[in-house]
Amino acid sequence: MPAPANPASPLTAPAIINAFTSHGLELPAPTVFDTIASTNDEALVQASAGAPEWTVVVADRQSAGRGRLSRSWETPAGRGLLFSVILRPDPVWSAASLGWIPLIAGLATSRACGAHDVACRLKWPNDVVIDAAAYDGSPGPRKLAGILAERRSEAVVVGIGINVSHAQAELPIPAATSLALEGSGCDRAQLLAQCLQVWGELWNRFRLGGGDADSSGIRSEYLAESLTIGRRVRVDLGGGAPLVGEAVDIDHEGRLIVDGPFGLRTVSAGDVTHLRH
Ligand code: BTN
């Protein structure tokens, strides 16, 4: 497949501030880098220094981008939307509320990307995916975006990487994709503002609901976009035998419930593979 023709859209502070303004977002001034090791690392430093909620750190390129489960996240300059956001959950919230933070970010990212005519779904816990085979014909889904949430005392930093204009050869695996490869072009500053707008609305509802995923309606909305629930899955837990069974639910804490030969098991972290049979 040839490289997408679309050039990198500008990801400068003025372009981002314009996009915030056009979306009616009144947020702290974003910090924007050409290159940084990891936007999450920078946001964690800023969170420790007392930066307010919705402080955003953006980079055109990361030299040491980090993914879930100690993986790296590598993106050629200009191709991705790489950013981290500082959230300050209510200090009285329980582990159940905190467990939903990355899932809410996934839901927001899925909806913002979905507004660009791409049929996005969620692979637990928070991968934004397209329900299609990988580019080498192996089973999908194709991953469009990933999220890494990290806690620093009372703050949570949520880092998001969206593949925007990558050619297939620029992606790490055949089961990854970009908005361009899915036939959609978009401006990265606008996409950032769209993500933050949708996310802010979800977050306000969650906060008003006291951090309760059920009463805020967030859990049912997440479940409606989940590609994992109802699937046979393998969950690699980072050591020992993987769990294999049917993914049947996501609980009040955002954990995955798997029904298998062992009975019902609740998983708070792991690497999920959707199985065919
Ligand atoms: C995953 O493994 O799926 C999560 C990937 C998260 C990548 C983003 S890019 C912006 C932010 N900074 C990082 O170092 N990681 C996250």
Short mmCIF file of C-alpha atoms and ligand atoms in Angstrom, two decimals:
data_model
loop_
_atom_site.label_atom_id
_atom_site.label_comp_id
_atom_site.label_asym_id
_atom_site.label_seq_id
_atom_site.Cartn_x
_atom_site.Cartn_y
_atom_site.Cartn_z
CA MET A 1 0.00 0.00 0.00
CA PRO A 2 1.50 3.41 -0.92
CA ALA A 3 2.27 6.05 1.69
CA PRO A 4 -0.67 8.35 2.41
CA ALA A 5 -0.33 11.59 0.47
CA ASN A 6 -1.51 13.85 3.27
CA PRO A 7 1.23 16.02 4.74
CA ALA A 8 1.70 16.46 8.49
CA SER A 9 -0.84 18.93 9.86
CA PRO A 10 0.68 21.64 12.06
CA LEU A 11 0.93 20.80 15.73
CA THR A 12 2.19 24.13 16.99
CA ALA A 13 1.02 26.03 20.06
CA PRO A 14 -0.87 28.65 17.95
CA ALA A 15 -2.63 25.92 15.91
CA ILE A 16 -3.62 24.11 19.11
CA ILE A 17 -4.82 27.26 20.88
CA ASN A 18 -6.88 28.17 17.78
CA ALA A 19 -8.43 24.70 17.79
CA PHE A 20 -9.23 25.00 21.51
CA THR A 21 -10.88 28.37 20.88
CA SER A 22 -12.92 27.11 17.93
CA HIS A 23 -14.20 24.25 20.13
CA GLY A 24 -15.05 26.59 23.01
CA LEU A 25 -12.41 24.98 25.24
CA GLU A 26 -11.03 27.14 28.04
CA LEU A 27 -8.02 25.12 29.16
CA PRO A 28 -4.61 25.89 30.66
CA ALA A 29 -2.03 26.85 28.00
CA PRO A 30 -0.72 23.61 26.46
CA THR A 31 2.99 22.78 26.47
CA VAL A 32 4.04 21.85 22.94
CA PHE A 33 7.31 20.15 21.97
CA ASP A 34 8.85 19.26 18.61
CA THR A 35 10.59 16.32 20.29
CA ILE A 36 10.43 15.08 23.85
CA ALA A 37 11.26 11.76 25.49
CA SER A 38 7.65 11.12 26.55
CA THR A 39 4.71 13.48 27.00
CA ASN A 40 3.63 11.33 29.96
CA ASP A 41 6.99 11.89 31.69
CA GLU A 42 6.69 15.66 31.18
CA ALA A 43 3.05 15.69 32.38
CA LEU A 44 4.01 13.69 35.49
CA VAL A 45 6.65 16.34 36.30
CA GLN A 46 4.11 19.12 35.75
CA ALA A 47 1.51 17.28 37.86
CA SER A 48 4.01 17.01 40.74
CA ALA A 49 4.65 20.75 40.44
CA GLY A 50 0.90 21.41 40.90
CA ALA A 51 -0.25 21.97 37.31
CA PRO A 52 -4.05 22.23 37.11
CA GLU A 53 -6.46 19.69 35.72
CA TRP A 54 -6.65 19.60 31.89
CA THR A 55 -3.06 20.74 31.50
CA VAL A 56 -2.07 19.23 28.15
CA VAL A 57 1.42 18.25 26.95
CA VAL A 58 1.76 17.63 23.20
CA ALA A 59 4.69 16.49 21.06
CA ASP A 60 5.27 16.01 17.35
CA ARG A 61 7.71 13.20 18.15
CA GLN A 62 8.78 11.19 21.21
CA SER A 63 12.25 9.69 21.56
CA ALA A 64 11.21 7.33 24.37
CA GLY A 65 7.42 7.04 24.11
CA ARG A 66 5.97 4.50 26.49
CA GLY A 67 3.07 2.08 26.08
CA ARG A 68 1.13 -0.20 28.39
CA LEU A 69 2.76 -3.26 29.94
CA SER A 70 6.27 -1.73 29.69
CA ARG A 71 6.20 -1.55 25.91
CA SER A 72 7.53 1.32 23.82
CA TRP A 73 5.37 3.55 21.59
CA GLU A 74 7.19 4.71 18.49
CA THR A 75 5.78 7.10 15.90
CA PRO A 76 7.60 8.86 13.04
CA ALA A 77 7.64 12.67 13.38
CA GLY A 78 4.51 14.35 12.08
CA ARG A 79 2.43 11.18 11.74
CA GLY A 80 0.74 10.81 15.11
CA LEU A 81 -1.14 12.81 17.68
CA LEU A 82 0.79 12.27 20.91
CA PHE A 83 -0.41 14.00 24.05
CA SER A 84 -0.87 13.67 27.78
CA VAL A 85 -3.47 15.24 30.04
CA ILE A 86 -3.37 15.86 33.77
CA LEU A 87 -6.56 14.91 35.59
CA ARG A 88 -7.23 15.51 39.26
CA PRO A 89 -9.85 13.01 40.42
CA ASP A 90 -11.76 13.74 43.61
CA PRO A 91 -9.48 12.58 46.46
CA VAL A 92 -12.40 10.73 48.09
CA TRP A 93 -13.01 8.55 45.05
CA SER A 94 -12.55 4.81 45.49
CA ALA A 95 -10.42 2.45 43.42
CA ALA A 96 -13.57 1.71 41.42
CA SER A 97 -13.73 5.31 40.17
CA LEU A 98 -10.01 5.47 39.44
CA GLY A 99 -10.28 2.24 37.47
CA TRP A 100 -12.59 3.93 34.99
CA ILE A 101 -10.27 6.84 34.16
CA PRO A 102 -8.38 5.15 31.29
CA LEU A 103 -11.58 3.58 29.96
CA ILE A 104 -13.26 6.99 29.81
CA ALA A 105 -10.24 8.33 27.90
CA GLY A 106 -10.59 5.42 25.48
CA LEU A 107 -14.28 6.15 24.97
CA ALA A 108 -13.53 9.82 24.28
CA THR A 109 -10.74 8.97 21.83
CA SER A 110 -12.94 6.46 20.04
CA ARG A 111 -15.72 9.02 19.64
CA ALA A 112 -13.39 11.79 18.49
CA CYS A 113 -11.79 9.51 15.88
CA GLY A 114 -15.24 8.14 14.99
CA ALA A 115 -16.31 11.67 14.06
CA HIS A 116 -13.87 11.32 11.13
CA ASP A 117 -15.95 8.63 9.41
CA VAL A 118 -14.07 5.72 10.91
CA ALA A 119 -15.97 2.96 12.69
CA CYS A 120 -14.10 2.77 15.98
CA ARG A 121 -14.61 0.23 18.75
CA LEU A 122 -12.88 -0.41 22.06
CA LYS A 123 -10.68 -3.37 22.92
CA TRP A 124 -10.45 -3.72 26.68
CA PRO A 125 -9.18 -1.82 28.47
CA ASN A 126 -8.72 1.18 26.23
CA ASP A 127 -7.35 0.39 22.78
CA VAL A 128 -9.24 2.18 20.03
CA VAL A 129 -9.57 -0.33 17.22
CA ILE A 130 -11.16 -0.98 13.85
CA ASP A 131 -13.01 -4.30 13.53
CA ALA A 132 -11.14 -5.58 10.47
CA ALA A 133 -8.37 -8.05 9.64
CA ALA A 134 -4.75 -6.94 9.91
CA TYR A 135 -2.99 -5.79 6.73
CA ASP A 136 -1.26 -9.15 6.34
CA GLY A 137 -4.59 -10.98 6.54
CA SER A 138 -4.07 -12.20 10.08
CA PRO A 139 -6.93 -11.70 12.55
CA GLY A 140 -7.65 -8.15 13.68
CA PRO A 141 -8.74 -5.90 15.08
CA ARG A 142 -6.52 -3.10 13.83
CA LYS A 143 -5.25 -0.76 16.52
CA LEU A 144 -5.71 2.95 15.84
CA ALA A 145 -4.87 4.45 19.24
CA GLY A 146 -3.51 3.48 22.62
CA ILE A 147 -3.70 4.94 26.10
CA LEU A 148 -1.34 4.86 29.07
CA ALA A 149 -2.66 6.16 32.42
CA GLU A 150 -0.24 6.72 35.30
CA ARG A 151 -0.90 7.97 38.81
CA ARG A 152 1.25 10.57 40.58
CA SER A 153 -0.05 11.16 44.14
CA GLU A 154 -3.46 12.82 43.66
CA ALA A 155 -3.12 13.37 39.92
CA VAL A 156 -3.57 10.95 37.06
CA VAL A 157 -1.71 11.51 33.80
CA VAL A 158 -3.43 10.01 30.78
CA GLY A 159 -1.28 9.73 27.65
CA ILE A 160 -2.86 9.09 24.28
CA GLY A 161 -1.22 8.13 21.00
CA ILE A 162 -3.37 8.24 17.87
CA ASN A 163 -2.05 7.06 14.51
CA VAL A 164 -3.10 9.85 12.17
CA SER A 165 -1.26 9.82 8.85
CA HIS A 166 1.00 6.77 9.00
CA ALA A 167 1.58 4.62 5.96
CA GLN A 168 1.36 0.92 6.68
CA ALA A 169 5.16 0.55 6.55
CA GLU A 170 5.45 3.19 9.28
CA LEU A 171 3.39 1.16 11.73
CA PRO A 172 5.00 -1.39 14.06
CA ILE A 173 2.74 -4.34 13.25
CA PRO A 174 0.28 -5.35 10.49
CA ALA A 175 -2.52 -5.19 13.07
CA ALA A 176 -2.04 -1.44 13.51
CA THR A 177 -3.68 1.22 11.40
CA SER A 178 -3.98 4.98 11.01
CA LEU A 179 -6.82 7.33 10.21
CA ALA A 180 -5.23 7.89 6.78
CA LEU A 181 -5.10 4.16 6.07
CA GLU A 182 -8.78 3.95 7.05
CA GLY A 183 -9.50 6.61 4.42
CA SER A 184 -9.79 9.62 6.70
CA GLY A 185 -7.63 12.73 6.71
CA CYS A 186 -7.70 15.07 9.66
CA ASP A 187 -5.92 18.00 11.21
CA ARG A 188 -4.08 16.96 14.38
CA ALA A 189 -4.77 20.16 16.32
CA GLN A 190 -8.50 19.86 15.53
CA LEU A 191 -8.50 16.19 16.49
CA LEU A 192 -6.82 17.05 19.80
CA ALA A 193 -9.51 19.65 20.54
CA GLN A 194 -12.26 17.18 19.59
CA CYS A 195 -10.82 14.54 21.93
CA LEU A 196 -10.62 17.00 24.79
CA GLN A 197 -14.14 18.28 24.17
CA VAL A 198 -15.74 14.82 24.19
CA TRP A 199 -13.55 13.72 27.10
CA GLY A 200 -14.44 16.83 29.11
CA GLU A 201 -18.15 16.14 28.68
CA LEU A 202 -17.76 12.51 29.78
CA TRP A 203 -15.53 13.53 32.68
CA ASN A 204 -18.01 16.17 33.91
CA ARG A 205 -20.81 13.59 33.90
CA PHE A 206 -18.61 11.10 35.74
CA ARG A 207 -17.63 13.73 38.30
CA LEU A 208 -21.22 14.86 38.79
CA GLY A 209 -22.16 11.20 39.26
CA GLY A 210 -19.63 10.99 42.10
CA GLY A 211 -17.24 8.88 40.04
CA ASP A 212 -19.82 6.14 39.62
CA ALA A 213 -19.60 4.53 36.17
CA ASP A 214 -23.12 3.10 36.45
CA SER A 215 -25.14 6.08 37.64
CA SER A 216 -23.29 8.41 35.24
CA GLY A 217 -24.23 6.10 32.34
CA ILE A 218 -20.56 5.76 31.37
CA ARG A 219 -20.41 1.99 31.89
CA SER A 220 -23.36 1.27 29.60
CA GLU A 221 -21.96 3.62 26.93
CA TYR A 222 -18.55 1.95 27.13
CA LEU A 223 -20.13 -1.51 26.88
CA ALA A 224 -22.07 -0.43 23.77
CA GLU A 225 -18.75 0.37 22.02
CA SER A 226 -16.83 -2.62 23.32
CA LEU A 227 -15.55 -5.10 20.75
CA THR A 228 -14.26 -7.38 23.49
CA ILE A 229 -17.47 -8.27 25.31
CA GLY A 230 -19.06 -11.41 23.90
CA ARG A 231 -15.76 -12.51 22.33
CA ARG A 232 -13.65 -15.52 23.14
CA VAL A 233 -10.40 -14.05 24.43
CA ARG A 234 -6.97 -14.93 25.66
CA VAL A 235 -5.69 -12.70 28.43
CA ASP A 236 -1.95 -12.68 29.01
CA LEU A 237 -1.35 -11.64 32.58
CA GLY A 238 2.38 -11.02 32.35
CA GLY A 239 3.48 -14.39 33.73
CA GLY A 240 2.00 -17.84 34.20
CA ALA A 241 -0.69 -19.42 32.07
CA PRO A 242 -2.98 -17.07 30.14
CA LEU A 243 -6.72 -17.03 30.78
CA VAL A 244 -8.86 -18.28 27.91
CA GLY A 245 -12.62 -17.89 27.96
CA GLU A 246 -15.49 -15.61 26.97
CA ALA A 247 -15.31 -11.94 27.93
CA VAL A 248 -18.72 -11.47 29.52
CA ASP A 249 -18.71 -8.09 31.27
CA ILE A 250 -16.83 -5.07 32.58
CA ASP A 251 -17.47 -4.51 36.24
CA HIS A 252 -18.03 -1.47 38.42
CA GLU A 253 -14.24 -0.95 38.67
CA GLY A 254 -13.61 -1.19 34.92
CA ARG A 255 -12.23 -4.73 35.23
CA LEU A 256 -12.82 -7.42 32.61
CA ILE A 257 -14.81 -10.50 33.61
CA VAL A 258 -13.89 -13.69 31.77
CA ASP A 259 -15.93 -16.89 31.89
CA GLY A 260 -13.82 -20.00 31.30
CA PRO A 261 -13.13 -23.51 32.52
CA PHE A 262 -11.98 -21.95 35.79
CA GLY A 263 -15.34 -20.17 36.30
CA LEU A 264 -15.67 -16.39 36.35
CA ARG A 265 -12.36 -14.50 36.70
CA THR A 266 -11.92 -10.76 37.15
CA VAL A 267 -8.95 -9.15 35.42
CA SER A 268 -7.66 -5.68 36.32
CA ALA A 269 -4.66 -5.61 33.94
CA GLY A 270 -3.57 -7.78 31.05
CA ASP A 271 -3.07 -8.08 27.33
CA VAL A 272 -6.23 -9.23 25.57
CA THR A 273 -6.28 -11.10 22.28
CA HIS A 274 -9.60 -11.68 20.53
CA LEU A 275 -9.78 -15.31 19.42
CA ARG A 276 -11.73 -16.61 16.44
CA HIS A 277 -13.09 -19.77 18.09
C1 BTN B 1 -0.51 1.44 24.59
O1 BTN B 1 0.40 0.65 24.86
O2 BTN B 1 -1.45 1.12 23.86
C2 BTN B 1 -0.49 2.83 25.17
C3 BTN B 1 0.26 3.78 24.28
C4 BTN B 1 0.28 5.18 24.84
C5 BTN B 1 1.15 6.09 24.00
C6 BTN B 1 1.02 7.52 24.40
S1 BTN B 1 1.77 8.61 23.23
C7 BTN B 1 1.58 9.95 24.33
C8 BTN B 1 1.88 9.43 25.72
N1 BTN B 1 3.29 9.49 26.02
C9 BTN B 1 3.83 8.29 26.17
O3 BTN B 1 5.03 8.06 26.42
N2 BTN B 1 2.89 7.34 26.01
C10 BTN B 1 1.60 7.92 25.74
#
